[in-house]
XYZ file of C-alpha atoms in Angstrom:
561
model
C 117.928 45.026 77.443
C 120.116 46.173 80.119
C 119.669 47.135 83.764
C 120.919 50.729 82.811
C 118.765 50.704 79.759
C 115.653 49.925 81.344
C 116.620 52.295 84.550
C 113.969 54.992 83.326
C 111.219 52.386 83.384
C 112.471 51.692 87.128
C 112.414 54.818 87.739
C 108.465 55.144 86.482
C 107.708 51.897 88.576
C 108.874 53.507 91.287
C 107.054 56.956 91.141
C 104.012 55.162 90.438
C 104.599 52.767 93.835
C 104.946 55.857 95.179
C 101.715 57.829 93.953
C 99.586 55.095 93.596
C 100.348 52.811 96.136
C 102.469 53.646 99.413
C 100.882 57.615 99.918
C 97.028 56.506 99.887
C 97.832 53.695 102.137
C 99.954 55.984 104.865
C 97.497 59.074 104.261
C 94.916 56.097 105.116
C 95.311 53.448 107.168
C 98.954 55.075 108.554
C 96.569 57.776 109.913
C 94.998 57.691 112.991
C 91.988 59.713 112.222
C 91.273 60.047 116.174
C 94.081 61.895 117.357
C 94.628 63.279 114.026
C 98.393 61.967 114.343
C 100.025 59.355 112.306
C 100.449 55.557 113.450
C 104.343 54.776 114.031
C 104.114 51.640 112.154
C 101.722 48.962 110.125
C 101.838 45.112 110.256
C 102.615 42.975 106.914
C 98.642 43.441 106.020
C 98.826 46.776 106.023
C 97.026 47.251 110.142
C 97.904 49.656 112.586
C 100.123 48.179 115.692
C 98.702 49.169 118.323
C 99.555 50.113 122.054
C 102.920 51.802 120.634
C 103.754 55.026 121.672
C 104.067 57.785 118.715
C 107.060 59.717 118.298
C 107.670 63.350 117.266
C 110.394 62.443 114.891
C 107.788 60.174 113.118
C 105.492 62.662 112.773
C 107.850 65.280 111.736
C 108.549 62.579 108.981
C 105.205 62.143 107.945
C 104.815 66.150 107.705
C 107.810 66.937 105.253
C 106.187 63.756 103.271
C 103.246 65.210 102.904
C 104.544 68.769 102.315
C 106.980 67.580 99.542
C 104.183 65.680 97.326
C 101.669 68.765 97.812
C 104.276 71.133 96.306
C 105.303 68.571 93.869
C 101.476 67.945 92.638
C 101.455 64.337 93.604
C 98.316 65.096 96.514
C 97.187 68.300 97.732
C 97.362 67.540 101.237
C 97.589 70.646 103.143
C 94.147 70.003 104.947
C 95.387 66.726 106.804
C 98.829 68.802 107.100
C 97.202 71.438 109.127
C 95.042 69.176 110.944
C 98.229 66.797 112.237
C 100.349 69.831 112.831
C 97.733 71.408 115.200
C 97.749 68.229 117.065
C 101.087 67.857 117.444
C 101.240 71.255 119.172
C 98.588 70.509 121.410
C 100.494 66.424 122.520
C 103.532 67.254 121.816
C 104.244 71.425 123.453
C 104.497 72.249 126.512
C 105.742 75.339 128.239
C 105.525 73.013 131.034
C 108.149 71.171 129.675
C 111.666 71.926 130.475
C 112.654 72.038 126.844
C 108.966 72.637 125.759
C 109.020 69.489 122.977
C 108.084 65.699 124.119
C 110.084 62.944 122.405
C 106.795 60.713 122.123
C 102.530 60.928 123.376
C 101.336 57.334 124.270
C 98.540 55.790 122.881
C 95.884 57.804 124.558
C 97.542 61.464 123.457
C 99.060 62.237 126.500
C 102.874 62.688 126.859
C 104.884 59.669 127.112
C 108.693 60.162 127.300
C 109.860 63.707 128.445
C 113.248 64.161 127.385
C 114.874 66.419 124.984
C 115.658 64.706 121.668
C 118.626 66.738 119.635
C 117.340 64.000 116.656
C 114.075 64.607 116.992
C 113.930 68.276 117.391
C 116.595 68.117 113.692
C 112.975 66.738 112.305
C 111.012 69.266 113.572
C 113.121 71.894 112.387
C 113.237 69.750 109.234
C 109.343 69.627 108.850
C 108.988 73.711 109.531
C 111.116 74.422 107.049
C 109.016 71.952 104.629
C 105.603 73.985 106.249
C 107.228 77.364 105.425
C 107.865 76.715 101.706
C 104.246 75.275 101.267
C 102.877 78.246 103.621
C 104.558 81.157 104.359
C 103.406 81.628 107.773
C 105.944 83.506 110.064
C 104.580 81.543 113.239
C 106.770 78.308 112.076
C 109.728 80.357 111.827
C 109.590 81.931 115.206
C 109.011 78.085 116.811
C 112.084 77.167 114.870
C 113.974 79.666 116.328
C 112.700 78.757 119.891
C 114.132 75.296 118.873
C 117.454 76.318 117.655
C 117.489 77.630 121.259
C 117.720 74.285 123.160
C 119.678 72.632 120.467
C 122.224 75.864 120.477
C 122.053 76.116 124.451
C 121.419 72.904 126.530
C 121.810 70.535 123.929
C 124.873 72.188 122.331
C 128.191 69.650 122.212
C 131.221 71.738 124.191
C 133.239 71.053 120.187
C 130.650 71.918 118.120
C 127.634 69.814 117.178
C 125.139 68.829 119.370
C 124.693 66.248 122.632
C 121.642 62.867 122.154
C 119.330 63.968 124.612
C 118.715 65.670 128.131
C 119.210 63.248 130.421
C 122.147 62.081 128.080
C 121.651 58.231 127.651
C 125.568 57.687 127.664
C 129.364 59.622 127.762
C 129.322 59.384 124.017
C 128.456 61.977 121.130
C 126.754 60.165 117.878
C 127.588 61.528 114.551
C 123.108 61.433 113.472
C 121.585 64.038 115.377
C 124.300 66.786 113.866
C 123.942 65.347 110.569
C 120.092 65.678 110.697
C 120.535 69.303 111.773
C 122.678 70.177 108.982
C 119.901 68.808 106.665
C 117.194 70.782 108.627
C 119.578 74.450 108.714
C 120.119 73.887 104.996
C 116.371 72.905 104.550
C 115.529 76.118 106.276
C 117.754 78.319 104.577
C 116.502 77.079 101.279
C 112.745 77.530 101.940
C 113.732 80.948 103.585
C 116.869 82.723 102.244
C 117.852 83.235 105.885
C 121.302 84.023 106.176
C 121.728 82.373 109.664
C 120.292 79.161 108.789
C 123.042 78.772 105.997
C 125.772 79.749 108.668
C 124.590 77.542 110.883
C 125.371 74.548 108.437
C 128.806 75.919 107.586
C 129.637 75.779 111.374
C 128.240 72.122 111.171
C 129.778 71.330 108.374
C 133.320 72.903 109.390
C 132.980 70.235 112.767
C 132.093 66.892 110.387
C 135.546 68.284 108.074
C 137.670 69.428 111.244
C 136.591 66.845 113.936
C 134.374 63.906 113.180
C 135.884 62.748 110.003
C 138.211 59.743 110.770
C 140.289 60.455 107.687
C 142.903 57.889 108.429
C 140.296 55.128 108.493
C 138.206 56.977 106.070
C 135.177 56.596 108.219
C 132.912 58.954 109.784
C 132.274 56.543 113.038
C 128.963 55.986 114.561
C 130.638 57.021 118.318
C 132.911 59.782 119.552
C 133.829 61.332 123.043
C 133.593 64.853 124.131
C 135.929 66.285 121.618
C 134.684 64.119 118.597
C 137.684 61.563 119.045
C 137.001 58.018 117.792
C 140.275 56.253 118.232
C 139.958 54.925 121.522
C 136.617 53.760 121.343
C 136.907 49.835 120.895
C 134.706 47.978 118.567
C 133.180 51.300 116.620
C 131.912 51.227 113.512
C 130.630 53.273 110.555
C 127.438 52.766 108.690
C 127.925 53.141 105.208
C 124.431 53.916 104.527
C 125.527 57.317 106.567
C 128.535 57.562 104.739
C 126.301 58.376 101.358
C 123.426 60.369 102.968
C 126.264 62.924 104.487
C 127.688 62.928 100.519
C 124.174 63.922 99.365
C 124.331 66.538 102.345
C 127.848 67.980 101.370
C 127.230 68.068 97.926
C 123.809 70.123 98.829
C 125.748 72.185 100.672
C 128.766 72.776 98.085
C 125.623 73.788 95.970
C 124.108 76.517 98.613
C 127.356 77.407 99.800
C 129.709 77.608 96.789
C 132.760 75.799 99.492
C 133.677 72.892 98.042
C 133.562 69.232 99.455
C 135.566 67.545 97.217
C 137.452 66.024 99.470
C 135.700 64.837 101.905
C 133.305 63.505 99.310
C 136.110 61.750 98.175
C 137.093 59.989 101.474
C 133.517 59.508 102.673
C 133.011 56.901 99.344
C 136.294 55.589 98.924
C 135.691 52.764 101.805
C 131.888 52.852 101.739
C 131.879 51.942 97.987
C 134.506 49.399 98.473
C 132.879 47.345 101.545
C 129.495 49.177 101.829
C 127.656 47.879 98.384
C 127.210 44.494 97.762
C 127.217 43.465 93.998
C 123.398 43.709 93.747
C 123.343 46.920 94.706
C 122.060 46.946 98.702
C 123.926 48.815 100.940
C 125.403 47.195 103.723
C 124.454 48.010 107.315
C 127.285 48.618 109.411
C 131.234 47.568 109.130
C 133.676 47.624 111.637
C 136.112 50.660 111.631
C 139.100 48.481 112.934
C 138.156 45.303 112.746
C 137.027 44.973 109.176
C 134.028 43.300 109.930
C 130.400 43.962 109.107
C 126.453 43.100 109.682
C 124.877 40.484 107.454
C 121.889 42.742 106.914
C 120.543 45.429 104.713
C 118.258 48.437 105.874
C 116.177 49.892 103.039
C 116.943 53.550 104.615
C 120.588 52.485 103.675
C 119.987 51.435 99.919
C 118.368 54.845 99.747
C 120.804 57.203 100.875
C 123.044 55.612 98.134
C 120.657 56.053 95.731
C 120.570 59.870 96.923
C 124.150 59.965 96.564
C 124.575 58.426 92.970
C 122.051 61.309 92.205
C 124.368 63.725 93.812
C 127.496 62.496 92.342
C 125.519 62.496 88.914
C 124.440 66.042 89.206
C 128.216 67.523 90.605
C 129.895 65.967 87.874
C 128.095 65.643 84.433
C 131.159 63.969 82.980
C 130.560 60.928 85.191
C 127.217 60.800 85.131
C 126.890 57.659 82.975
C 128.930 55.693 85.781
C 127.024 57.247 88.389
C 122.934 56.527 86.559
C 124.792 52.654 86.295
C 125.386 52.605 89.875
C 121.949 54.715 90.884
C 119.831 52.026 88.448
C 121.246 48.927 90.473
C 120.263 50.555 93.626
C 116.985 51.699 92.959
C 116.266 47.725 91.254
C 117.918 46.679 94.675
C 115.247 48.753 96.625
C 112.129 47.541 94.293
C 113.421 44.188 94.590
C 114.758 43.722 98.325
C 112.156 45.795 100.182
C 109.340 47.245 98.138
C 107.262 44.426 96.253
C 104.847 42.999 98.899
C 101.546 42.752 99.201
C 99.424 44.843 100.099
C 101.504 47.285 97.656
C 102.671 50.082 99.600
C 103.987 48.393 102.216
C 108.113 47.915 102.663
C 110.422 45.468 104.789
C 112.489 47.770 106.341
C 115.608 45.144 107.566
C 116.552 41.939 105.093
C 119.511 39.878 105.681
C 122.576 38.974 102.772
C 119.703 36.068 101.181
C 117.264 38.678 100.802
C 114.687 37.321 103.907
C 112.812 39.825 105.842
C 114.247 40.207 109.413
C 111.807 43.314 110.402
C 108.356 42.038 111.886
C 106.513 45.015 111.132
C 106.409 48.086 108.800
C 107.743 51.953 110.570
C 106.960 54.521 108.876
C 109.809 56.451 109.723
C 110.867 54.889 106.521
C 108.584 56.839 104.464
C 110.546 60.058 105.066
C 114.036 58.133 103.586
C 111.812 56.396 100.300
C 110.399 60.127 99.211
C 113.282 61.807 99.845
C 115.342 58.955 97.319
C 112.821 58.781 94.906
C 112.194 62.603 94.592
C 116.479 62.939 94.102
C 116.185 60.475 91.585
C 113.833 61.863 89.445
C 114.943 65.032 89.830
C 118.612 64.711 88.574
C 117.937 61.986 85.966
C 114.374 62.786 84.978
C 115.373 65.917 83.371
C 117.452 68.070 81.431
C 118.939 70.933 83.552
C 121.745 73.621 82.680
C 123.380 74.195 86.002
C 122.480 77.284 87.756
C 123.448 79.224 91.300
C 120.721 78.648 94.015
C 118.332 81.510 94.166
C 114.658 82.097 95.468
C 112.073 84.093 93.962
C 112.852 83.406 90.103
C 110.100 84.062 87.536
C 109.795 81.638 84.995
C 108.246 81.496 80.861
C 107.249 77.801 80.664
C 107.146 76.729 77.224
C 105.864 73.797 75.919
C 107.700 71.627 73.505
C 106.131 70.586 70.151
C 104.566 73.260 68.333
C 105.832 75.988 70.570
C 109.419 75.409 69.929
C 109.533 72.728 66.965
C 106.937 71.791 64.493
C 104.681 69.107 65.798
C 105.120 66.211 63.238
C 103.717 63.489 65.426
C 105.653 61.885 68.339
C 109.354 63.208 67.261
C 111.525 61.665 69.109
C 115.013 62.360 67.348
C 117.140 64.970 65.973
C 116.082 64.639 62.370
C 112.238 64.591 63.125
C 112.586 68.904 64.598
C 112.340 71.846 62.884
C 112.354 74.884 65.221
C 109.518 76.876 65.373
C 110.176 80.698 63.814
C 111.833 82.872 66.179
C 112.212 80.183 68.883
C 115.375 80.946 69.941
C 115.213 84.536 69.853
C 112.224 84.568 72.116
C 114.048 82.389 74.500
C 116.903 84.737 74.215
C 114.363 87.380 74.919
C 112.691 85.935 77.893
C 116.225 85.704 79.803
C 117.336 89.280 78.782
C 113.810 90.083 80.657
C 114.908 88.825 83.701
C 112.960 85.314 83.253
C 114.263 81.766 83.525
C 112.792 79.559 80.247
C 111.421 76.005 81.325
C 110.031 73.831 78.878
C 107.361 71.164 80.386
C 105.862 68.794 77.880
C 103.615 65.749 77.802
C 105.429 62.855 76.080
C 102.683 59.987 75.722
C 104.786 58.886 72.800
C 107.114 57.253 75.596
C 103.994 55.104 77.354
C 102.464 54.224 73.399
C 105.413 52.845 72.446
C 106.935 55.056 69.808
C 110.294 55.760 71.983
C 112.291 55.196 74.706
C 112.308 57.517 77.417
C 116.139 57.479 77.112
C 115.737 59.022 73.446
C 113.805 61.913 74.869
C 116.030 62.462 77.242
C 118.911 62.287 74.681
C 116.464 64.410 72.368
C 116.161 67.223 75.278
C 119.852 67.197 75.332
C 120.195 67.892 71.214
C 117.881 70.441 71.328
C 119.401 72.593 74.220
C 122.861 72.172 72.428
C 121.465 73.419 69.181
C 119.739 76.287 71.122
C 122.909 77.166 73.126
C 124.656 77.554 69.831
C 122.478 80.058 69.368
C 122.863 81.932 72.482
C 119.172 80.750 74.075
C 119.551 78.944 76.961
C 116.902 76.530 78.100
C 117.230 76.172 82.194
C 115.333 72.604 82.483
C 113.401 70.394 80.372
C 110.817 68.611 82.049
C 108.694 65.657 80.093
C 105.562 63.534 81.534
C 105.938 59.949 79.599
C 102.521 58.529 81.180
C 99.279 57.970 80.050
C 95.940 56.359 81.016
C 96.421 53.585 77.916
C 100.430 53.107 78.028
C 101.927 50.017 75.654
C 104.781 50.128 77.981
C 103.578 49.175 81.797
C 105.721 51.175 84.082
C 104.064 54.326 82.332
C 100.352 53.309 82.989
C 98.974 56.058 85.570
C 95.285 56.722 85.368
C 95.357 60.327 84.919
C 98.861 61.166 86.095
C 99.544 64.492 88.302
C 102.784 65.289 85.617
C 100.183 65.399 82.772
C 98.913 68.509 81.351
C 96.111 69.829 82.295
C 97.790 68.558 85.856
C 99.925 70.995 87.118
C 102.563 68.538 88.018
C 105.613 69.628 85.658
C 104.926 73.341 86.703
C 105.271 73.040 90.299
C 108.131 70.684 90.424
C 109.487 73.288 88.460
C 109.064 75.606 90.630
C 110.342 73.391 93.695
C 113.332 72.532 92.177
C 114.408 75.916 90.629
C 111.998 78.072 93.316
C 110.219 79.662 90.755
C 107.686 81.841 91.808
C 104.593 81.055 89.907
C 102.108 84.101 90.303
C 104.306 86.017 88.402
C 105.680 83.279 85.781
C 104.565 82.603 82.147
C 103.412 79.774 80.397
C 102.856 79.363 76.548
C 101.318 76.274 74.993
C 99.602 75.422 71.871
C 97.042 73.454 73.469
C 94.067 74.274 75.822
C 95.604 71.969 77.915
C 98.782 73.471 78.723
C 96.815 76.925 79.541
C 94.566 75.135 82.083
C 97.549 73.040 83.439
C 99.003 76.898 83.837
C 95.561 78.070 85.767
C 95.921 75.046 87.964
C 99.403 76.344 89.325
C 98.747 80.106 89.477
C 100.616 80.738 85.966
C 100.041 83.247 83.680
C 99.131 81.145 80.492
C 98.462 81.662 76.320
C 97.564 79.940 73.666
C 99.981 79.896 70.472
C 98.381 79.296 67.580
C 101.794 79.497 65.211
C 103.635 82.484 63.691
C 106.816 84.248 65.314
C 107.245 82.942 68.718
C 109.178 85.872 69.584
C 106.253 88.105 68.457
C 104.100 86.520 70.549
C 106.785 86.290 73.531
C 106.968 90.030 73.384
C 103.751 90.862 73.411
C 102.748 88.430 76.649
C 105.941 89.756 78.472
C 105.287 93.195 77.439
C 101.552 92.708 79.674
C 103.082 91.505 82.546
């Protein structure tokens, strides 16, 4: 069997490192339960180091990590979430301050280094906008606006963009910190609708088009003077690893913004593909602009920003999405292979040279932030069946389940000639959209972990069905499947009692995170007491189908409201 073949069952392994593994060590032992902050980094058995001072950033990190997973069902979290983001206002705010934020607390809590991070304050922005969408609470969006403040007024580049720090640690501008507070403006914008956040990235992303771009060399360099020039800086370099994660950003943005990035995608891979990507998959660390030359050495933060931008590419253009889920399966094996599998599991090497041997001595977990982030991309573009769709907020939603809702449950189908529709399927999908309603199906797929197909076929399956539906005028927004179960045949699906699998919420709120489906007013019909109780657990309306005319029954559960 292939790489490519086997890239779902990577792609399980993965989630379940993930899940099982890397979040209950961090939430854990990465947790200082003291201070109530997180540890910046663990040694190779899994122990705090101690006597190192904590950063914001890392924090900040930690907080859209644990944000993220609570609204995707992995870990409710939002105890420890409010507990760590109290303290960091208390260690890390000051009015005292002459910018208000700290860049890091030493051990003991108090501050540590003063200055004014434009990086680290991206992350905080970054990590409100993650703490809005899981809790609406106006107070994080009036301390983001006190931050867009200093990064908009004494932190603002003369060109556009912003400076490191106050005190500046050099003459030069760096291409990260604006790149991180694109992410966070386009972050904020989606958890908020706010017009201003969304112009705020257009003005970003007009400077990275217009200015930093180093078309000629096709390189976006790592170092620029006052007006974003790069030329006559001698020995500068590009990261390739940055090269991908600002394709992933453009193409998000393309998607919020409707401008296209075609182009600059287009120049941003053509040399980072060519001399950034070895041929196992790893992404290189740095290569010289000019003089051709690059670092022996591989960064897993790198690896995953091009897994984030296969996803991307994947998603913009379904007609190369084959080439693109080749290229995304040899990174993610690349990741599990280079940096993931140590023991204790959950752990990472964050820096590996060409040979594959560790170079970092210890374990950040800044990296934490980069692995979610990848894996969550991942699953989301090739984990599902989506019809593309304009970005909106506050959709409602009638979840569906899949067999014996919409086809006749014959046991485990798994290809076109085991369905028969159920009666009146497609008309009451057809009459959940003319109500206003988007119509996601979410279905537990054990058949995948027993054995009985590949999680490729149901995938390919998913893809038959919405054809035949669209031929009929009902349009199916996403299919979501959960292939695990508690006594899997097949290994990477093996998951105790899985947070996709219904009665777990799982497939409902990721759902709702990816489409922003607002739940208390969504929809959910299932033929099984589990799907109803799944629908409880996420604040969905749900009913129990016991066979019939599904658009009877549609009707008459729309019609209550």
């Amino acid at each position: 069997m292939t790489l490519v073949e086997n890239f779902e069952e990577l792609r399980a392994r993965a989630s379940n490192w993930l899940s099982i593994d890397a979040l209950p060590l961090w939430l854990d032992r990465g947790y200082d339960e003291k201070f109530g902050l997180f540890h910046e980094r663990l040694d190779f058995s899994g122990r705090p180091v101690e006597g190192v001072p904590r950063r914001l950033m890392v924090q900040c990190r930690q907080l859209y990590v644990l944000a993220h997973l609570s609204l995707r069902g992995m870990r409710d979290s939002r105890a420890q979430i409010d507990r760590t983001w109290q303290q960091v206002l208390r260690r890390y705010y000051s009015k005292e301050l002459p910018h208000r934020w700290a860049f890091s607390v030493a051990p003991d809590g108090t501050i540590h280094e003063r200055k004014s991070d434009a990086y680290t304050l991206a992350f905080l922005l970054f990590a409100l906008a993650w703490l809005y969408r899981l809790k609406p609470d106006l107070g994080y969006l009036a301390l983001a606006d006190e931050v867009f403040e200093i990064l908009e007024g004494p932190l603002a580049a003369s060109n556009g963009g912003v400076i490191d720090a106050i005190p500046r640690p050099d003459a030069f501008l760096r291409q990260n910190p604006t790149m991180h507070l694109l992410e966070a403006c386009m972050a904020l914008y989606e958890s908020t609708g706010r017009a201003q956040d969304l112009a705020r990235a257009s003005v970003l992303h007009r400077v990275f088009s217009e200015r930093m771009l180093w078309r000629a060399e096709a390189a976006l360099p790592e170092l620029h003077d006052e007006a974003w020039r790069a030329q006559d800086i001698a020995g500068n370099w590009y990261e390739p690893g940055h090269h991908f994660e600002w394709v992933w950003l453009l193409r998000r943005f393309s998607m919020l913004s409707g401008i296209s990035v075609d182009e600059d995608v287009s120049v941003l891979l053509s040399r980072a593909e060519r001399e950034g990507v070895d041929a196992e998959g790893f992404a290189v660390e740095r290569v010289g602009i000019l003089e051709r030359t690059d670092v022996d050495s591989r960064r897993s933060w790198g690896t995953c920003e091009y897994l984030k931008a296969c996803a991307a590419e994947a998603e913009a253009a379904p007609a190369d999405a084959g080439k693109w889920r080749e290229k995304a399966a040899r990174a993610l094996a690349a990741l599990q292979s280079g940096f993931l599998l140590l023991d204790p599991p959950g752990l990472w090497r964050d820096r590996i040279d060409a040979a594959g041997r560790a170079l970092s001595r210890d374990v950040p977990a800044s990296s934490l932030y980069h692995f979610v982030l990848a894996l969550m991309e991942c699953e989301r573009v090739f984990g599902r069946v989506v019809r593309p769709a304009p970005f909106a907020t506050g959709r409602t939603a009638l979840f569906l389940d899949r067999d014996g809702v919409i086809n006749l449950d014959t046991g485990y189908p798994s290809k076109p000639e085991d369905i028969t529709f159920v009666e009146g399927a497609s008309d009451a999908i057809r009459f959940a959209r003319s109500q206003g309603h988007s119509v996601v199906v979410v279905s537990n797929q054990s058949g995948i972990a027993r054995g009985y197909a590949s999680e490729a076929q149901v995938l390919a399956l998913h893809r038959w069905m919405a054809a035949r539906l669209d031929e009929e005028g009902a349009q199916v927004d996403a299919w979501y499947h959960c292939p695990y179960h508690d006594q899997a045949k097949v290994p990477a699906y093996g998951h105790r009692d899985h947070f996709d699998r219904k009665p777990n919420p799982g497939m409902l709120l990721r759902a709702a995170n990816d489409l922003r489906i607002e739940l208390s007013k969504s929809f959910l019909i299932g033929d099984n007491e589990s799907d109803v109780l799944a629908a409880s657990r996420a604040g969905v309306s749900g009913h129990l189908f016991k066979g019939g005319s599904l658009l009877q029954f549609a009707r008459l559960i729309l019609a209550r409201g």
